[in-house]
mmCIF file of C-alpha atoms and ligand atoms in Angstrom:
data_model
loop_
_atom_site.group_PDB
_atom_site.id
_atom_site.type_symbol
_atom_site.label_atom_id
_atom_site.label_comp_id
_atom_site.label_asym_id
_atom_site.label_seq_id
_atom_site.Cartn_x
_atom_site.Cartn_y
_atom_site.Cartn_z
ATOM 1 C CA UNK A 2 8.754 -2.426 -32.026
ATOM 2 C CA UNK A 3 7.009 -5.837 -31.259
ATOM 3 C CA UNK A 4 3.966 -5.687 -29.150
ATOM 4 C CA UNK A 5 4.469 -6.539 -25.625
ATOM 5 C CA UNK A 6 2.514 -9.526 -24.853
ATOM 6 C CA UNK A 7 3.195 -9.835 -21.068
ATOM 7 C CA UNK A 8 3.558 -6.942 -18.912
ATOM 8 C CA UNK A 9 5.023 -7.787 -15.140
ATOM 9 C CA UNK A 10 2.785 -7.118 -12.247
ATOM 10 C CA UNK A 11 5.807 -5.644 -10.473
ATOM 11 C CA UNK A 12 8.900 -4.266 -11.610
ATOM 12 C CA UNK A 13 12.097 -3.580 -9.434
ATOM 13 C CA UNK A 14 14.836 -1.151 -10.824
ATOM 14 C CA UNK A 15 18.459 -0.848 -9.401
ATOM 15 C CA UNK A 16 18.962 2.754 -10.727
ATOM 16 C CA UNK A 17 22.415 2.612 -11.201
ATOM 17 C CA UNK A 18 25.096 4.686 -13.040
ATOM 18 C CA UNK A 19 24.218 8.474 -12.293
ATOM 19 C CA UNK A 20 27.877 9.004 -10.984
ATOM 20 C CA UNK A 21 29.435 7.995 -14.038
ATOM 21 C CA UNK A 22 26.994 9.639 -16.382
ATOM 22 C CA UNK A 23 27.737 12.915 -14.589
ATOM 23 C CA UNK A 24 31.629 12.374 -14.845
ATOM 24 C CA UNK A 25 31.295 11.743 -18.599
ATOM 25 C CA UNK A 26 30.321 15.192 -18.932
ATOM 26 C CA UNK A 27 32.483 16.615 -16.155
ATOM 27 C CA UNK A 28 29.744 17.418 -13.814
ATOM 28 C CA UNK A 29 29.162 16.727 -10.252
ATOM 29 C CA UNK A 30 27.717 13.414 -9.091
ATOM 30 C CA UNK A 31 24.740 15.399 -7.899
ATOM 31 C CA UNK A 32 24.001 16.519 -11.312
ATOM 32 C CA UNK A 33 23.588 12.747 -12.361
ATOM 33 C CA UNK A 34 21.457 12.125 -9.419
ATOM 34 C CA UNK A 35 19.086 14.969 -10.580
ATOM 35 C CA UNK A 36 18.899 13.438 -13.918
ATOM 36 C CA UNK A 37 18.246 10.236 -12.483
ATOM 37 C CA UNK A 38 15.228 11.774 -10.534
ATOM 38 C CA UNK A 39 13.715 12.940 -14.075
ATOM 39 C CA UNK A 40 14.247 9.311 -15.495
ATOM 40 C CA UNK A 41 12.282 8.091 -12.506
ATOM 41 C CA UNK A 42 9.420 10.264 -13.435
ATOM 42 C CA UNK A 43 9.278 9.277 -17.019
ATOM 43 C CA UNK A 44 9.745 5.655 -16.231
ATOM 44 C CA UNK A 45 7.131 5.684 -13.423
ATOM 45 C CA UNK A 46 4.533 7.324 -15.953
ATOM 46 C CA UNK A 47 5.427 4.821 -18.562
ATOM 47 C CA UNK A 48 4.799 1.941 -16.346
ATOM 48 C CA UNK A 49 1.502 3.281 -15.117
ATOM 49 C CA UNK A 50 0.455 3.674 -18.887
ATOM 50 C CA UNK A 51 1.299 -0.052 -19.662
ATOM 51 C CA UNK A 52 -0.512 -1.233 -16.763
ATOM 52 C CA UNK A 53 2.248 -2.309 -14.228
ATOM 53 C CA UNK A 54 0.836 -2.490 -10.877
ATOM 54 C CA UNK A 55 4.001 -1.950 -8.316
ATOM 55 C CA UNK A 56 7.257 -0.024 -9.418
ATOM 56 C CA UNK A 57 9.936 -0.625 -6.668
ATOM 57 C CA UNK A 58 13.198 1.470 -7.366
ATOM 58 C CA UNK A 59 16.358 1.710 -5.261
ATOM 59 C CA UNK A 60 17.093 5.125 -4.311
ATOM 60 C CA UNK A 61 19.365 4.954 -1.298
ATOM 61 C CA UNK A 62 20.858 1.831 0.388
ATOM 62 C CA UNK A 63 21.724 1.480 3.982
ATOM 63 C CA UNK A 64 25.390 1.301 2.609
ATOM 64 C CA UNK A 65 25.120 4.610 0.875
ATOM 65 C CA UNK A 66 25.787 6.684 4.180
ATOM 66 C CA UNK A 67 29.484 5.684 3.360
ATOM 67 C CA UNK A 68 29.455 8.271 0.424
ATOM 68 C CA UNK A 69 30.861 11.876 1.121
ATOM 69 C CA UNK A 70 28.658 14.012 3.189
ATOM 70 C CA UNK A 71 28.191 16.199 0.305
ATOM 71 C CA UNK A 72 26.698 13.513 -1.770
ATOM 72 C CA UNK A 73 24.364 12.182 1.250
ATOM 73 C CA UNK A 74 23.017 15.704 1.881
ATOM 74 C CA UNK A 75 22.348 16.228 -1.660
ATOM 75 C CA UNK A 76 20.638 12.924 -2.040
ATOM 76 C CA UNK A 77 18.370 13.696 1.024
ATOM 77 C CA UNK A 78 17.601 16.893 -0.467
ATOM 78 C CA UNK A 79 16.708 15.695 -3.748
ATOM 79 C CA UNK A 80 14.332 13.114 -2.102
ATOM 80 C CA UNK A 81 12.833 15.696 -0.036
ATOM 81 C CA UNK A 82 12.548 18.033 -3.133
ATOM 82 C CA UNK A 83 11.025 15.061 -5.224
ATOM 83 C CA UNK A 84 8.212 14.339 -2.159
ATOM 84 C CA UNK A 85 7.312 17.943 -2.769
ATOM 85 C CA UNK A 86 7.367 18.360 -6.395
ATOM 86 C CA UNK A 87 5.670 14.763 -7.078
ATOM 87 C CA UNK A 88 2.554 15.033 -5.013
ATOM 88 C CA UNK A 89 0.253 16.621 -7.536
ATOM 89 C CA UNK A 90 1.556 14.328 -10.340
ATOM 90 C CA UNK A 91 0.985 10.986 -8.084
ATOM 91 C CA UNK A 92 -2.379 12.016 -7.192
ATOM 92 C CA UNK A 93 -3.569 13.193 -10.722
ATOM 93 C CA UNK A 94 -2.112 9.652 -12.199
ATOM 94 C CA UNK A 95 -3.543 7.867 -9.181
ATOM 95 C CA UNK A 96 -0.029 6.459 -8.067
ATOM 96 C CA UNK A 97 0.417 5.282 -4.495
ATOM 97 C CA UNK A 98 3.850 6.437 -2.794
ATOM 98 C CA UNK A 99 5.380 3.970 -0.645
ATOM 99 C CA UNK A 100 8.894 3.799 0.962
ATOM 100 C CA UNK A 101 10.439 0.613 2.034
ATOM 101 C CA UNK A 102 13.512 0.965 4.511
ATOM 102 C CA UNK A 103 14.869 1.725 8.049
ATOM 103 C CA UNK A 104 13.432 4.828 9.793
ATOM 104 C CA UNK A 105 16.415 5.130 12.050
ATOM 105 C CA UNK A 106 18.907 7.559 10.708
ATOM 106 C CA UNK A 107 16.761 9.294 8.432
ATOM 107 C CA UNK A 108 15.806 12.949 9.275
ATOM 108 C CA UNK A 109 12.724 13.646 11.272
ATOM 109 C CA UNK A 110 11.156 16.202 8.936
ATOM 110 C CA UNK A 111 11.936 13.977 6.046
ATOM 111 C CA UNK A 112 10.338 11.105 7.665
ATOM 112 C CA UNK A 113 7.053 13.262 8.152
ATOM 113 C CA UNK A 114 7.000 14.213 4.543
ATOM 114 C CA UNK A 115 7.290 10.443 3.621
ATOM 115 C CA UNK A 116 4.414 9.397 6.086
ATOM 116 C CA UNK A 117 2.210 12.151 4.911
ATOM 117 C CA UNK A 118 2.489 11.401 1.394
ATOM 118 C CA UNK A 119 1.905 7.948 1.803
ATOM 119 C CA UNK A 120 -1.419 8.681 3.747
ATOM 120 C CA UNK A 121 -2.272 11.207 0.893
ATOM 121 C CA UNK A 122 -1.831 8.821 -1.820
ATOM 122 C CA UNK A 123 -3.277 5.779 -0.061
ATOM 123 C CA UNK A 124 -6.968 6.371 -0.856
ATOM 124 C CA UNK A 125 -7.385 6.004 -4.535
ATOM 125 C CA UNK A 126 -4.682 4.173 -6.895
ATOM 126 C CA UNK A 127 -3.875 2.223 -9.802
ATOM 127 C CA UNK A 128 -0.304 1.832 -9.365
ATOM 128 C CA UNK A 129 2.073 1.766 -6.336
ATOM 129 C CA UNK A 130 5.534 3.369 -6.407
ATOM 130 C CA UNK A 131 7.509 1.841 -3.557
ATOM 131 C CA UNK A 132 10.776 3.805 -3.043
ATOM 132 C CA UNK A 133 13.737 1.481 -1.075
ATOM 133 C CA UNK A 134 15.162 4.198 0.682
ATOM 134 C CA UNK A 135 17.680 3.779 3.506
ATOM 135 C CA UNK A 136 17.128 0.269 2.501
ATOM 136 C CA UNK A 137 19.176 -3.124 2.473
ATOM 137 C CA UNK A 138 18.047 -6.413 1.936
ATOM 138 C CA UNK A 139 19.860 -7.921 4.970
ATOM 139 C CA UNK A 140 18.834 -5.285 7.192
ATOM 140 C CA UNK A 141 15.028 -5.924 6.241
ATOM 141 C CA UNK A 142 15.475 -9.746 6.973
ATOM 142 C CA UNK A 143 17.243 -9.058 10.338
ATOM 143 C CA UNK A 144 14.440 -6.355 11.244
ATOM 144 C CA UNK A 145 11.796 -9.037 10.390
ATOM 145 C CA UNK A 146 13.464 -11.736 12.545
ATOM 146 C CA UNK A 147 13.469 -9.335 15.253
ATOM 147 C CA UNK A 148 10.012 -8.428 14.894
ATOM 148 C CA UNK A 149 9.419 -12.133 14.947
ATOM 149 C CA UNK A 150 11.126 -12.811 18.221
ATOM 150 C CA UNK A 151 9.445 -9.871 19.725
ATOM 151 C CA UNK A 152 6.143 -11.651 18.848
ATOM 152 C CA UNK A 153 7.340 -14.574 20.703
ATOM 153 C CA UNK A 154 6.884 -16.876 17.729
ATOM 154 C CA UNK A 155 8.724 -20.194 17.968
ATOM 155 C CA UNK A 156 7.975 -21.290 14.368
ATOM 156 C CA UNK A 157 7.024 -19.535 10.880
ATOM 157 C CA UNK A 158 6.094 -20.230 7.369
ATOM 158 C CA UNK A 159 7.591 -18.307 4.255
ATOM 159 C CA UNK A 160 4.262 -16.708 3.740
ATOM 160 C CA UNK A 161 4.030 -15.710 7.432
ATOM 161 C CA UNK A 162 7.777 -14.182 7.273
ATOM 162 C CA UNK A 163 6.758 -12.159 4.191
ATOM 163 C CA UNK A 164 4.368 -10.434 6.071
ATOM 164 C CA UNK A 165 6.882 -9.283 8.379
ATOM 165 C CA UNK A 166 8.962 -7.503 5.888
ATOM 166 C CA UNK A 167 9.017 -3.526 5.524
ATOM 167 C CA UNK A 168 5.844 -3.762 3.033
ATOM 168 C CA UNK A 169 3.401 -6.512 2.237
ATOM 169 C CA UNK A 170 3.334 -6.439 -1.605
ATOM 170 C CA UNK A 171 3.840 -9.207 -4.200
ATOM 171 C CA UNK A 172 7.486 -10.207 -4.988
ATOM 172 C CA UNK A 173 8.801 -8.373 -8.273
ATOM 173 C CA UNK A 174 8.386 -10.525 -11.130
ATOM 174 C CA UNK A 175 11.143 -8.705 -13.126
ATOM 175 C CA UNK A 176 14.340 -6.822 -11.997
ATOM 176 C CA UNK A 177 16.213 -4.438 -14.182
ATOM 177 C CA UNK A 178 19.744 -3.023 -13.406
ATOM 178 C CA UNK A 179 21.234 -0.472 -15.401
ATOM 179 C CA UNK A 180 24.946 0.541 -15.937
ATOM 180 C CA UNK A 181 25.968 -3.270 -16.941
ATOM 181 C CA UNK A 182 27.002 -4.255 -13.405
ATOM 182 C CA UNK A 183 26.101 -7.818 -12.771
ATOM 183 C CA UNK A 184 25.227 -7.602 -9.058
ATOM 184 C CA UNK A 185 22.207 -7.372 -6.833
ATOM 185 C CA UNK A 186 23.774 -5.171 -4.114
ATOM 186 C CA UNK A 187 21.714 -6.265 -1.113
ATOM 187 C CA UNK A 188 18.313 -5.443 -3.122
ATOM 188 C CA UNK A 189 15.307 -7.121 -2.223
ATOM 189 C CA UNK A 190 17.179 -10.391 -1.119
ATOM 190 C CA UNK A 191 14.050 -12.298 0.021
ATOM 191 C CA UNK A 192 11.527 -11.069 -2.561
ATOM 192 C CA UNK A 193 13.486 -11.975 -5.691
ATOM 193 C CA UNK A 194 13.958 -15.589 -5.402
ATOM 194 C CA UNK A 195 12.100 -16.349 -8.536
ATOM 195 C CA UNK A 196 12.312 -12.956 -10.364
ATOM 196 C CA UNK A 197 13.734 -12.708 -13.821
ATOM 197 C CA UNK A 198 16.619 -10.445 -14.237
ATOM 198 C CA UNK A 199 17.819 -8.026 -17.032
ATOM 199 C CA UNK A 200 20.923 -6.021 -17.064
ATOM 200 C CA UNK A 201 21.463 -3.127 -19.587
ATOM 201 C CA UNK A 202 24.758 -1.147 -20.099
ATOM 202 C CA UNK A 203 22.783 2.143 -20.305
ATOM 203 C CA UNK A 204 23.412 4.488 -17.403
ATOM 204 C CA UNK A 205 20.200 5.240 -15.313
ATOM 205 C CA UNK A 206 19.933 8.798 -16.700
ATOM 206 C CA UNK A 207 19.945 7.754 -20.530
ATOM 207 C CA UNK A 208 17.262 4.947 -19.752
ATOM 208 C CA UNK A 209 13.905 5.766 -21.225
ATOM 209 C CA UNK A 210 10.718 4.453 -22.367
ATOM 210 C CA UNK A 211 12.268 2.882 -25.656
ATOM 211 C CA UNK A 212 14.941 0.883 -23.444
ATOM 212 C CA UNK A 213 11.870 0.056 -20.840
ATOM 213 C CA UNK A 214 10.006 -1.284 -23.618
ATOM 214 C CA UNK A 215 13.103 -3.489 -24.860
ATOM 215 C CA UNK A 216 13.140 -4.879 -21.439
ATOM 216 C CA UNK A 217 9.639 -5.764 -20.895
ATOM 217 C CA UNK A 218 9.683 -7.407 -24.491
ATOM 218 C CA UNK A 219 12.627 -9.499 -23.202
ATOM 219 C CA UNK A 220 10.581 -10.556 -19.786
ATOM 220 C CA UNK A 221 7.707 -11.183 -21.904
ATOM 221 C CA UNK A 222 9.346 -13.854 -23.999
ATOM 222 C CA UNK A 223 10.679 -16.030 -21.145
ATOM 223 C CA UNK A 224 9.234 -19.201 -19.570
ATOM 224 C CA UNK A 225 8.915 -18.825 -15.837
ATOM 225 C CA UNK A 226 9.313 -22.193 -14.064
ATOM 226 C CA UNK A 227 9.833 -21.329 -10.451
ATOM 227 C CA UNK A 228 11.793 -24.104 -9.837
ATOM 228 C CA UNK A 229 9.669 -26.808 -11.599
ATOM 229 C CA UNK A 230 9.749 -28.097 -15.168
ATOM 230 C CA UNK A 231 7.133 -27.145 -17.680
ATOM 231 C CA UNK A 232 7.246 -30.813 -19.193
ATOM 232 C CA UNK A 233 6.632 -32.561 -16.028
ATOM 233 C CA UNK A 234 2.881 -31.728 -14.543
HETATM 234 C C1 FPP B 4 23.002 4.712 -8.184
HETATM 235 O O1 FPP B 4 24.111 5.450 -9.230
HETATM 236 C C2 FPP B 4 22.289 5.632 -7.754
HETATM 237 C C3 FPP B 4 21.926 5.988 -6.662
HETATM 238 C C4 FPP B 4 23.001 5.651 -5.411
HETATM 239 C C5 FPP B 4 20.844 6.813 -6.316
HETATM 240 C C6 FPP B 4 19.662 6.712 -6.728
HETATM 241 C C7 FPP B 4 18.958 8.139 -6.951
HETATM 242 C C8 FPP B 4 18.057 8.541 -7.766
HETATM 243 C C9 FPP B 4 17.857 8.120 -9.060
HETATM 244 C C10 FPP B 4 17.919 9.945 -7.594
HETATM 245 C C11 FPP B 4 16.254 10.311 -7.409
HETATM 246 C C12 FPP B 4 15.595 9.336 -6.656
HETATM 247 C C13 FPP B 4 14.691 9.909 -5.927
HETATM 248 C C14 FPP B 4 13.616 9.116 -5.169
HETATM 249 C C15 FPP B 4 14.637 11.419 -5.945
HETATM 250 P P1 FPP B 4 25.608 5.847 -8.569
HETATM 251 O O2 FPP B 4 25.698 6.965 -7.929
HETATM 252 O O3 FPP B 4 26.278 4.532 -7.762
HETATM 253 O O4 FPP B 4 26.462 5.877 -9.970
HETATM 254 P P2 FPP B 4 27.635 5.191 -10.349
HETATM 255 O O5 FPP B 4 27.911 3.899 -9.919
HETATM 256 O O6 FPP B 4 27.831 5.526 -11.847
HETATM 257 O O7 FPP B 4 28.967 5.941 -9.482
#
């Protein structure tokens, strides 16, 4: 493998393909989500090891409530179990746990578990794991506008607007989507204005450290211009 020259400060991932991965093995979709949770653990630890500062993952969208009750219940249960089982690992690896999304609609005991782990991991950390949960980019922008109106603002700058979003963290440098779909699916609409995008055919449960290294290598070769031109100073 070539050496990674440039590690993104903030990586955001659309973890897609759990359902198809399970179907290929004649297993229920939930089996794919469980495997997806294991992949998340591996990728989080890898990102921490190579010096990524923020890792955001799309775990449940505002549209995912439309899935079958069985799948929604399983995803809620999985997230709650994850919060319990990952606690020690997050503290040991100095990873801050953070959730971005609408609180409305989320079960109260799950919300309490989220808040408790956010608080417990907020003191001493090197990397932040930001889980987009009950998250939609349009919902986030609408919620921000409503907070701004409540504050009685009559005008606002882009920098000020960013502070009204769910969490005040830097924009992603790099967005990865697994399972070969060329869509953004309402993910971080405001924040990805200048992010580099990478799409791989691998289903999320099959994504691993080697695939991640390939993705970051691709990122590290790109020239980011943020709308400007490198030849004009
Ligand atoms: C998309 O695959 C994946 C999701 C909607 C859920 C992502 C959840 C996990 C990776 C589980 C672990 C997460 C936590 C935080 C415990 P899909 O179901 O849309 O797959 P498909 O497109 O192949 O049907």
